[in-house]
Short mmCIF file of C-alpha atoms and ligand atoms in Angstrom, two decimals:
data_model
loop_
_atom_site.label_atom_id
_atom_site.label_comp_id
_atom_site.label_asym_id
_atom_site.label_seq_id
_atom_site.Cartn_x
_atom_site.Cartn_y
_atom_site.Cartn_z
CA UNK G 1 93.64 0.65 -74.37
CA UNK G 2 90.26 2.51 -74.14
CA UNK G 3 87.74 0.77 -71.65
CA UNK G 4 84.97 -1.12 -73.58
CA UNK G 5 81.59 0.17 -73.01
CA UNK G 6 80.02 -0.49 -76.26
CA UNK G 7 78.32 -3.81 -77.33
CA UNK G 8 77.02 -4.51 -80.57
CA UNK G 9 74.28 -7.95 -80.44
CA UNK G 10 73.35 -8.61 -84.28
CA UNK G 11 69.48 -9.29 -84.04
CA UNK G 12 68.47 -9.16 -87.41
CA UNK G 13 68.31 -13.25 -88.18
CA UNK G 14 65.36 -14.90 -89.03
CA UNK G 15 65.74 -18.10 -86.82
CA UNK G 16 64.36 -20.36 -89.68
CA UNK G 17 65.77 -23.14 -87.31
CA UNK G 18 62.48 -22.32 -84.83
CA UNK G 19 59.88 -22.20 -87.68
CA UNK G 20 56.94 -21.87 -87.12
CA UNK G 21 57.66 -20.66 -83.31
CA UNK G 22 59.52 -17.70 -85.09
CA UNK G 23 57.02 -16.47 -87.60
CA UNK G 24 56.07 -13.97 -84.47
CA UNK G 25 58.21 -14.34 -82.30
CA UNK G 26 61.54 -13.51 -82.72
CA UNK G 27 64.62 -15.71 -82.06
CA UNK G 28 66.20 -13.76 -79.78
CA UNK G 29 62.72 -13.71 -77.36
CA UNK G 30 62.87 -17.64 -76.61
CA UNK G 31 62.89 -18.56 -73.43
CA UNK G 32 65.23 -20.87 -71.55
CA UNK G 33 63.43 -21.25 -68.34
CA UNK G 34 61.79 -17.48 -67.99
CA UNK G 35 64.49 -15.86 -69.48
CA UNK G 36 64.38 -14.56 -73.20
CA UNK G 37 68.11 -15.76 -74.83
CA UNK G 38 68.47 -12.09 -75.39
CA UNK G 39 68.44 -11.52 -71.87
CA UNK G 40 71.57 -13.92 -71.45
CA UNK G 41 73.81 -11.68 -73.53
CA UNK G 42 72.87 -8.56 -71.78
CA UNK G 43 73.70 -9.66 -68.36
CA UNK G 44 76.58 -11.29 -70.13
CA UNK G 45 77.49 -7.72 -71.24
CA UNK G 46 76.76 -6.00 -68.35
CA UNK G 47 78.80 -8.37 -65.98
CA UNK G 48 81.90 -7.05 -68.27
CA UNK G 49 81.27 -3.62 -67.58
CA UNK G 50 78.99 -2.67 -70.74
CA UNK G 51 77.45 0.87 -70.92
CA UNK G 52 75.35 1.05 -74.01
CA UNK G 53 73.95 -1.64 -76.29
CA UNK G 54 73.48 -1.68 -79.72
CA UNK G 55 71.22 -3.87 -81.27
CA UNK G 56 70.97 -4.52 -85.19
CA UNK G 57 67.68 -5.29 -85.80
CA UNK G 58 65.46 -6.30 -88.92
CA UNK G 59 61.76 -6.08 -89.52
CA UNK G 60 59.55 -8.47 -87.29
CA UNK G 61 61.49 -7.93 -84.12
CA UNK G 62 59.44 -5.32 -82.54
CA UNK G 63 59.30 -7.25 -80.08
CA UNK G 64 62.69 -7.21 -78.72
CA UNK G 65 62.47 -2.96 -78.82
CA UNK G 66 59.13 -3.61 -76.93
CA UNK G 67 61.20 -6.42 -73.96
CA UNK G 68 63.28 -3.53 -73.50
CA UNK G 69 61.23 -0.92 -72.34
CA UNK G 70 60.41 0.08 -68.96
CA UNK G 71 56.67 -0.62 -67.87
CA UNK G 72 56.31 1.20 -64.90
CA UNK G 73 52.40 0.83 -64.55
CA UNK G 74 53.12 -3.11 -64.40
CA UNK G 75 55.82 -2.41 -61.96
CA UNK G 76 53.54 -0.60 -59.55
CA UNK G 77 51.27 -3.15 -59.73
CA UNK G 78 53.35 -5.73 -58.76
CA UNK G 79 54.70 -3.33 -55.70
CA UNK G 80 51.19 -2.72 -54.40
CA UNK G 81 50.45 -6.79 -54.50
CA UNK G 82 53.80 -6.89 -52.34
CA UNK G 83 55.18 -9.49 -55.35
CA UNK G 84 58.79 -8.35 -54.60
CA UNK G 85 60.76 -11.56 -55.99
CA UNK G 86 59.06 -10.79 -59.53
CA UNK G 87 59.61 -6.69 -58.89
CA UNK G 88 63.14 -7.56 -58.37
CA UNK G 89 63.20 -9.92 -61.36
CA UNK G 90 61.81 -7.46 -63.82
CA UNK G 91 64.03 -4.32 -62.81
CA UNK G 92 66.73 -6.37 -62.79
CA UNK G 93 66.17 -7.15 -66.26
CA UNK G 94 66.28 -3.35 -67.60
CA UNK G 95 68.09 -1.73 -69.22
CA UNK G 96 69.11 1.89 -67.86
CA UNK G 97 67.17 4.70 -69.86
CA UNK G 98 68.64 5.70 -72.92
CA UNK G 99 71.55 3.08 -72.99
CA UNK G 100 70.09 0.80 -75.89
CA UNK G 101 69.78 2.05 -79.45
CA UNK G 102 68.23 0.15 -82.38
CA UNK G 103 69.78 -0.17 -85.78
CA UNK G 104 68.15 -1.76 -88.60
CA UNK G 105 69.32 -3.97 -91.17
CA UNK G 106 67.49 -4.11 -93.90
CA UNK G 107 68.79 -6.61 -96.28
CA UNK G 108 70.27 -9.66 -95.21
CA UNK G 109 73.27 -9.59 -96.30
CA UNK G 110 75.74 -11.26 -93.71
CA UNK G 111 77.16 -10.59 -90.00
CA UNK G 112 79.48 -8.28 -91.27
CA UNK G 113 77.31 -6.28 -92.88
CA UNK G 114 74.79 -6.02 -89.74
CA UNK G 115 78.30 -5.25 -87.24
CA UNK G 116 78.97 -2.43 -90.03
CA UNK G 117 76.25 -0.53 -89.46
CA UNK G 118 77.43 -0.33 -85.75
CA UNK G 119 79.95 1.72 -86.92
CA UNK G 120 78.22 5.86 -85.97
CA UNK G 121 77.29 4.31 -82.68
CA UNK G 122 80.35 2.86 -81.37
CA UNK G 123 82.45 5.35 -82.67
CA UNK G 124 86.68 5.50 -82.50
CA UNK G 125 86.71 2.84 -79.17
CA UNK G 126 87.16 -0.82 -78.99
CA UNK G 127 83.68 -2.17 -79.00
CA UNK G 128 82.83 -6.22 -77.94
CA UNK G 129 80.35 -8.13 -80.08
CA UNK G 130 77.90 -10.62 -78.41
CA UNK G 131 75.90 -13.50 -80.70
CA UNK G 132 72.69 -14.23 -78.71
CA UNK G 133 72.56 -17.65 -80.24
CA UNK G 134 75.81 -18.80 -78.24
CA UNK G 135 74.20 -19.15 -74.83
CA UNK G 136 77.78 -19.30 -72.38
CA UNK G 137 77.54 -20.76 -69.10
CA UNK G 138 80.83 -19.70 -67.25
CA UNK G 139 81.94 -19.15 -63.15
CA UNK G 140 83.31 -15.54 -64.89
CA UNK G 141 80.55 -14.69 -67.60
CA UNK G 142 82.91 -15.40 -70.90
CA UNK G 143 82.75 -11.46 -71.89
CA UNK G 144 84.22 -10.55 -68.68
CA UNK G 145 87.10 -13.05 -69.08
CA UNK G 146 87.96 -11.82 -72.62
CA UNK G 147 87.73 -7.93 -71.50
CA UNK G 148 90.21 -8.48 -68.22
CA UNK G 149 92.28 -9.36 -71.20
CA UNK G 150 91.76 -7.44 -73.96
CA UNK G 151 92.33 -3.84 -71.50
CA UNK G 152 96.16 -5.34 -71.92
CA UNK G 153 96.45 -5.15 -75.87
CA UNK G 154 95.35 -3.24 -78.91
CA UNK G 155 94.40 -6.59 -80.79
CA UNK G 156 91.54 -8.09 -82.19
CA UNK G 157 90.61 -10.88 -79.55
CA UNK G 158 87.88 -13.49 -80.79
CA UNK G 159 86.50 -16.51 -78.76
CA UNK G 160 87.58 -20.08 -79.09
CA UNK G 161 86.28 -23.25 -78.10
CA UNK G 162 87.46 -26.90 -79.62
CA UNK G 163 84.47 -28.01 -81.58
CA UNK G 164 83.93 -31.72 -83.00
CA UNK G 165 85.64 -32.35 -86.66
CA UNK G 166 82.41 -32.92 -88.20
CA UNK G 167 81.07 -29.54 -87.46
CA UNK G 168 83.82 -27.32 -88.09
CA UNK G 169 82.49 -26.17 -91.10
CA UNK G 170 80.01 -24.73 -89.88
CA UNK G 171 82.03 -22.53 -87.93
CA UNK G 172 84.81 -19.49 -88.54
CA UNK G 173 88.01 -21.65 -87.71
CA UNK G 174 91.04 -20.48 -86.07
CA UNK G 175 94.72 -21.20 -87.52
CA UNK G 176 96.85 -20.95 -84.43
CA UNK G 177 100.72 -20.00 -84.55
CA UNK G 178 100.84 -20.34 -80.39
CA UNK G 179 99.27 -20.85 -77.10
CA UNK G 180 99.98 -18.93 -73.38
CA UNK G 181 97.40 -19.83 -71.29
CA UNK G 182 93.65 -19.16 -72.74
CA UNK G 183 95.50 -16.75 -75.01
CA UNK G 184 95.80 -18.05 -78.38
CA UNK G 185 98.03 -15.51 -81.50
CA UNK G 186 96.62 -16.58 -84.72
CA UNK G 187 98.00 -16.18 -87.99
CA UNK G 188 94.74 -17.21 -90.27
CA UNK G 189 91.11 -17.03 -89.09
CA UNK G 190 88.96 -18.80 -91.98
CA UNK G 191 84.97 -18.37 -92.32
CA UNK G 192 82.85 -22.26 -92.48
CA UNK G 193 86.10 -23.96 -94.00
CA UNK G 194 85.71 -27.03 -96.57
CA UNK G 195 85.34 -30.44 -95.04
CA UNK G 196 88.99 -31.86 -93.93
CA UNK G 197 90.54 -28.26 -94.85
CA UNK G 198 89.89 -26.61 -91.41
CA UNK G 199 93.32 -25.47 -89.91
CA UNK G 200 92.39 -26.25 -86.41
CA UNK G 201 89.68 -27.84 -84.28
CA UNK G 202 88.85 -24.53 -82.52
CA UNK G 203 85.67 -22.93 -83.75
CA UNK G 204 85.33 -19.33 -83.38
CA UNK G 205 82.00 -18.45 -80.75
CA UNK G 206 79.60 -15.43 -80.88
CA UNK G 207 81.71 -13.02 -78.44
CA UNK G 208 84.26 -10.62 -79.79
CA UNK G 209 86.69 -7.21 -78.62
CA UNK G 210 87.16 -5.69 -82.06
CA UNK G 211 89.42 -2.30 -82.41
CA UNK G 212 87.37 0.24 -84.32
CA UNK G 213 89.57 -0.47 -87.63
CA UNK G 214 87.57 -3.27 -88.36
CA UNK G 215 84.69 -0.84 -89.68
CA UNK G 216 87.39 0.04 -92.46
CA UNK G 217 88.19 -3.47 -93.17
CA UNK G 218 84.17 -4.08 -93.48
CA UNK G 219 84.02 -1.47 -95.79
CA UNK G 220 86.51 -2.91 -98.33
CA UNK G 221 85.03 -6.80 -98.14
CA UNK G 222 83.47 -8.44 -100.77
CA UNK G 223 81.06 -11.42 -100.43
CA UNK G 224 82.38 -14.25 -98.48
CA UNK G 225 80.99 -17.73 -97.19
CA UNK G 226 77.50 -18.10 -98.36
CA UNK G 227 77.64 -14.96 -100.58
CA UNK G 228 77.63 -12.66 -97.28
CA UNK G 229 79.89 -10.27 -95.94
CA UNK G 230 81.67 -12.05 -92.78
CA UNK G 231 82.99 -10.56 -89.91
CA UNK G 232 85.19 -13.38 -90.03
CA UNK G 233 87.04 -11.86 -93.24
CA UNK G 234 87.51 -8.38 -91.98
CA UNK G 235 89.10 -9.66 -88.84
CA UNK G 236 91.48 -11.87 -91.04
CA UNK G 237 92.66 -8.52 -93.50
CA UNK G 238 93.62 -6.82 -89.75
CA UNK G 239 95.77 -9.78 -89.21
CA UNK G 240 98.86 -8.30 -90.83
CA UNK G 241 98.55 -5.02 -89.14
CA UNK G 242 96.25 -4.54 -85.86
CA UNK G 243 97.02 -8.49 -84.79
CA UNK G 244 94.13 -10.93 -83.68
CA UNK G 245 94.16 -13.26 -80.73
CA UNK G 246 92.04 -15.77 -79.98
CA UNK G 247 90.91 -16.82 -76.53
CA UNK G 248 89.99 -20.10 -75.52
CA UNK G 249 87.60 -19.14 -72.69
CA UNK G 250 86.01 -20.89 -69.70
CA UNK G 251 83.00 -22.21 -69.91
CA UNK G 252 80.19 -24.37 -71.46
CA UNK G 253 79.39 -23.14 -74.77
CA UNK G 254 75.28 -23.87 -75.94
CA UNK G 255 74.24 -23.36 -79.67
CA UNK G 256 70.88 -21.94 -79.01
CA UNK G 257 70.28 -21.33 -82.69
CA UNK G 258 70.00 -24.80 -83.35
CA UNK G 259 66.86 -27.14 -81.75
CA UNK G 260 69.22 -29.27 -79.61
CA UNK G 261 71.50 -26.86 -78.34
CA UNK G 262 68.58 -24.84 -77.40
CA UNK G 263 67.22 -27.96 -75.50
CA UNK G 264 70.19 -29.06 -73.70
CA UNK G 265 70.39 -25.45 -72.12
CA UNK G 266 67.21 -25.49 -71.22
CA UNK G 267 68.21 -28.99 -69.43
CA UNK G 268 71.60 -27.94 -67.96
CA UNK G 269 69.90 -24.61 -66.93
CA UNK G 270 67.27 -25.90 -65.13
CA UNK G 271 69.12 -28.60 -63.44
CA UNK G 272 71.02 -25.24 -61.94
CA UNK G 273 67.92 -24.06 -60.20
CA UNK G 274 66.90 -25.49 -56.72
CA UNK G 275 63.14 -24.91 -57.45
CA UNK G 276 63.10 -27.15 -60.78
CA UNK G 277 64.98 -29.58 -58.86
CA UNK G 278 63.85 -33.12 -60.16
CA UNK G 279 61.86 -32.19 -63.08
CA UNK G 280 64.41 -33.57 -65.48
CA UNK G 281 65.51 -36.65 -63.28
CA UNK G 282 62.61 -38.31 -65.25
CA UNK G 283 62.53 -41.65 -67.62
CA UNK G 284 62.42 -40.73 -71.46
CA UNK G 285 59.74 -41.74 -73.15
CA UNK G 286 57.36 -40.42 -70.63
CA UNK G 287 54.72 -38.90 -72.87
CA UNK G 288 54.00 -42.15 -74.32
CA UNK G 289 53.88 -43.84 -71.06
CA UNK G 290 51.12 -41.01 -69.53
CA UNK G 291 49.23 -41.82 -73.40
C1 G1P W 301 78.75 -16.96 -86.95
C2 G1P W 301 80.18 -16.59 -87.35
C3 G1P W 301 81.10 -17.81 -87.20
C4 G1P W 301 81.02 -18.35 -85.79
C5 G1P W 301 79.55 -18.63 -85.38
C6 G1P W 301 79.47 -18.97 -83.92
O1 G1P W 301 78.27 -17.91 -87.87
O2 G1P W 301 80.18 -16.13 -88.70
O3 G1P W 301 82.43 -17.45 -87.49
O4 G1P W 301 81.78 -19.54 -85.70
O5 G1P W 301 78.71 -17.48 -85.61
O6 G1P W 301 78.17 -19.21 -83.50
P1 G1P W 301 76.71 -18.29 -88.01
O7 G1P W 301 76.41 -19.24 -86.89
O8 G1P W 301 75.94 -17.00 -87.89
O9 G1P W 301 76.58 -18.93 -89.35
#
């Protein structure tokens, strides 16, 4: 198989979830800790051997074009004040120069659509697809687990994780015909199932390896789940001919779209970093105590 260089990182979503944090600032710019979740899925990438990075954008996310460019003038500053541990923070959180492109996506009309518009920029190579919102911590970033698999097939490979019954339908769900190791063949992938009609408890999470056929498949979808063309259903119609595997990878999986996801990585990802150490090892309810 061709080596994956590409990554496409859908951008365009409004993050209602955040209101009103997100009427300027875009989802994707939170911080856990000091990092923007954006920044997460690039290292993510990068630690799997990405090249270039595509983001699919919408209107109001200026901001993420702006994170991404190089400000040399605040760089020298921070050389001249001898601030090295912040110098090497910021440079290591570029981007090389002309590696990211910006796509926009102008109508909301579903995750399939915004990886569709991918399609000029990646081009005839497997590609991977990263959800910012699914925040992985992992020994082996979970991209880099997938790939080290994925360079031994020409499938579709899509991650898995075993989610709780009660939430399945909120997810893409997996129907699985076997198991070898993390390696899962499917034989049904199905977008936010009905409740009780999910053919599995693994949920499908925001990293993919997707063989460029699935821009054809795109092409020929009609509306899906929640009226919106779903990645989920072009992956499914290359089931029959390309093959999809799922992978159940390693790792602890956060759902940084939602509130509480967001705040338990914050939590476990601070609890990871000597200098925080003790700033959650507090009683609850300690705002009402200090009132
Ligand atoms: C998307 C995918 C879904 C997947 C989920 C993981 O859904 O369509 O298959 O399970 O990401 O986060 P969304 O969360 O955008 O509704």
């Amino acid at each position: 198989m061709k080596p994956i260089r590409k990554a496409v990182f859908p951008v365009a979503g409004l993050g209602t979830r955040f209101l009103p944090a997100t009427k300027s600032v875009p989802k994707e710019m939170l911080p856990l800790i000091d990092k923007p979740l954006i920044q997460y899925a690039v290292d993510e990438a990068k630690a799997a051997g990405i090249e270039e990075f595509i983001f699919i954008t919408s209107s109001g996310k200026s901001a993420l074009e702006n994170y991404f460019s190089s400000m040399p003038a605040l760089e020298q500053s921070l050389a001249d004040k001898g601030k090295v541990d912040i110098l090497d923070a910021l440079q290591a959180s570029a981007l090389p120069g002309g590696s990211a492109c910006f796509i926009r996506q102008d109508q909301p009309l579903g995750l399939g659509h915004a990886v569709s518009l991918a399609r000029n920029a990646v081009g005839d190579a497997p590609f991977a697809v990263i959800l910012p919102d699914d925040v992985i911590w992992a020994n082996t970033p979970a991209l880099a687990q997938m790939v080290d698999c994925a360079a031994h097939t020409d499938r579709h490979m899509i991650a898995t994780q075993a989610v709780a019954e009660e939430s399945l339908s909120s997810y893409g769900v997996v129907d699985i015909a076997r198991s070898a190791g993390a390696v899962q063949k499917l034989r049904g992938l199905v977008e936010k199932p009905a409740a009780g009609t999910a053919p599995s408890r693994y949920g499908i999470v925001g990293r993919y390896v997707l063989q460029p056929s699935v821009f054809d498949r795109l092409d020929e979808l009609t509306p899906g789940a929640g009226g919106e063309i779903q990645l989920t259903d072009a992956i499914a119609a290359d089931l029959g001919s390309v093959g999809v595997d799922g992978y159940a990878f390693d790792g602890r999986r956060f759902d940084c779209g939602s509130v509480r996801g967001y705040l338990e990585a914050t939590v476990a990802f601070a609890q990871d970093r000597p200098e925080l150490d003790g700033v959650f090892d507090t009683p609850s309810g300690l705002l009402h105590k200090v009132a």
